[in-house]
Short mmCIF file of C-alpha atoms in Angstrom, two decimals:
data_model
loop_
_atom_site.label_atom_id
_atom_site.label_comp_id
_atom_site.label_asym_id
_atom_site.label_seq_id
_atom_site.Cartn_x
_atom_site.Cartn_y
_atom_site.Cartn_z
CA UNK E 1 -11.48 -53.00 -32.87
CA UNK E 2 -14.84 -52.27 -34.93
CA UNK E 3 -16.96 -49.14 -34.86
CA UNK E 4 -19.44 -50.98 -32.61
CA UNK E 5 -16.67 -51.74 -30.05
CA UNK E 6 -15.94 -48.13 -29.77
CA UNK E 7 -19.44 -47.23 -29.33
CA UNK E 8 -19.90 -49.67 -26.47
CA UNK E 9 -16.64 -48.22 -24.78
CA UNK E 10 -18.04 -44.65 -25.19
CA UNK E 11 -21.20 -45.67 -23.68
CA UNK E 12 -19.68 -47.37 -20.72
CA UNK E 13 -17.30 -44.47 -20.17
CA UNK E 14 -20.52 -42.09 -20.21
CA UNK E 15 -22.22 -44.18 -17.78
CA UNK E 16 -19.29 -44.24 -15.35
CA UNK E 17 -18.81 -40.44 -15.52
CA UNK E 18 -22.53 -39.58 -15.08
CA UNK E 19 -22.21 -39.89 -11.25
CA UNK E 20 -19.00 -37.95 -11.24
CA UNK E 21 -20.53 -35.16 -13.08
CA UNK E 22 -23.69 -35.16 -10.63
CA UNK E 23 -21.14 -35.08 -7.66
CA UNK E 24 -19.29 -32.13 -9.21
CA UNK E 25 -22.23 -30.23 -9.92
CA UNK E 26 -23.24 -30.64 -6.18
CA UNK E 27 -19.65 -29.37 -5.07
CA UNK E 28 -19.95 -26.59 -7.38
CA UNK E 29 -23.12 -25.35 -6.18
CA UNK E 30 -21.91 -25.77 -2.34
CA UNK E 31 -18.79 -23.66 -3.43
CA UNK E 32 -20.82 -21.03 -5.26
CA UNK E 33 -23.04 -20.81 -1.85
CA UNK E 34 -19.88 -20.44 0.25
CA UNK E 35 -18.42 -17.95 -2.11
CA UNK E 36 -21.71 -15.80 -1.78
CA UNK E 37 -21.35 -16.11 2.15
CA UNK E 38 -17.78 -15.03 1.85
CA UNK E 39 -18.78 -11.88 0.12
CA UNK E 40 -21.51 -11.01 2.80
CA UNK E 41 -19.10 -11.63 5.55
CA UNK E 42 -16.46 -9.39 3.76
CA UNK E 43 -19.11 -6.55 3.53
CA UNK E 44 -19.89 -7.18 7.18
CA UNK E 45 -16.13 -6.72 8.37
CA UNK E 46 -15.84 -3.86 6.35
CA UNK E 47 -18.73 -2.07 8.10
CA UNK E 48 -17.33 -3.13 11.63
CA UNK E 49 -13.96 -1.79 10.72
CA UNK E 50 -15.54 1.56 9.60
CA UNK E 51 -17.60 1.67 12.80
CA UNK E 52 -14.48 1.07 14.80
CA UNK E 53 -12.53 3.74 13.21
CA UNK E 54 -15.57 6.14 13.77
CA UNK E 55 -15.73 5.02 17.49
CA UNK E 56 -11.90 5.53 17.79
CA UNK E 57 -12.31 9.07 16.45
CA UNK E 58 -15.22 9.72 18.87
CA UNK E 59 -13.37 8.40 21.89
CA UNK E 60 -10.06 10.30 21.26
CA UNK E 61 -11.98 13.63 20.68
CA UNK E 62 -13.84 12.96 24.06
CA UNK E 63 -10.47 12.07 25.62
CA UNK E 64 -8.90 15.17 24.49
CA UNK E 65 -11.70 17.48 25.47
CA UNK E 66 -11.39 15.97 28.92
CA UNK E 67 -7.56 15.94 28.95
CA UNK E 68 -7.57 12.44 29.48
CA UNK E 69 -4.73 10.06 28.36
CA UNK E 70 -5.38 8.54 24.98
CA UNK E 71 -5.93 4.69 25.49
CA UNK E 72 -6.39 3.98 21.89
CA UNK E 73 -3.36 3.46 19.68
#
């Protein structure tokens, strides 16, 4: 095999890899977007859990004040 043959083979391989690189970049962008969305959802879930704890505390306080049986466990 000559140096010219190796250059031709490298050229062919690079041409074949180009669509794969483009597809990989597209998938990477999509995954980055999904990762960002997951962070947003995680923050929202944390806020919901905090609000739920606050409501549970307030409801328990009202139930205690009214001498009602506690329904929240």
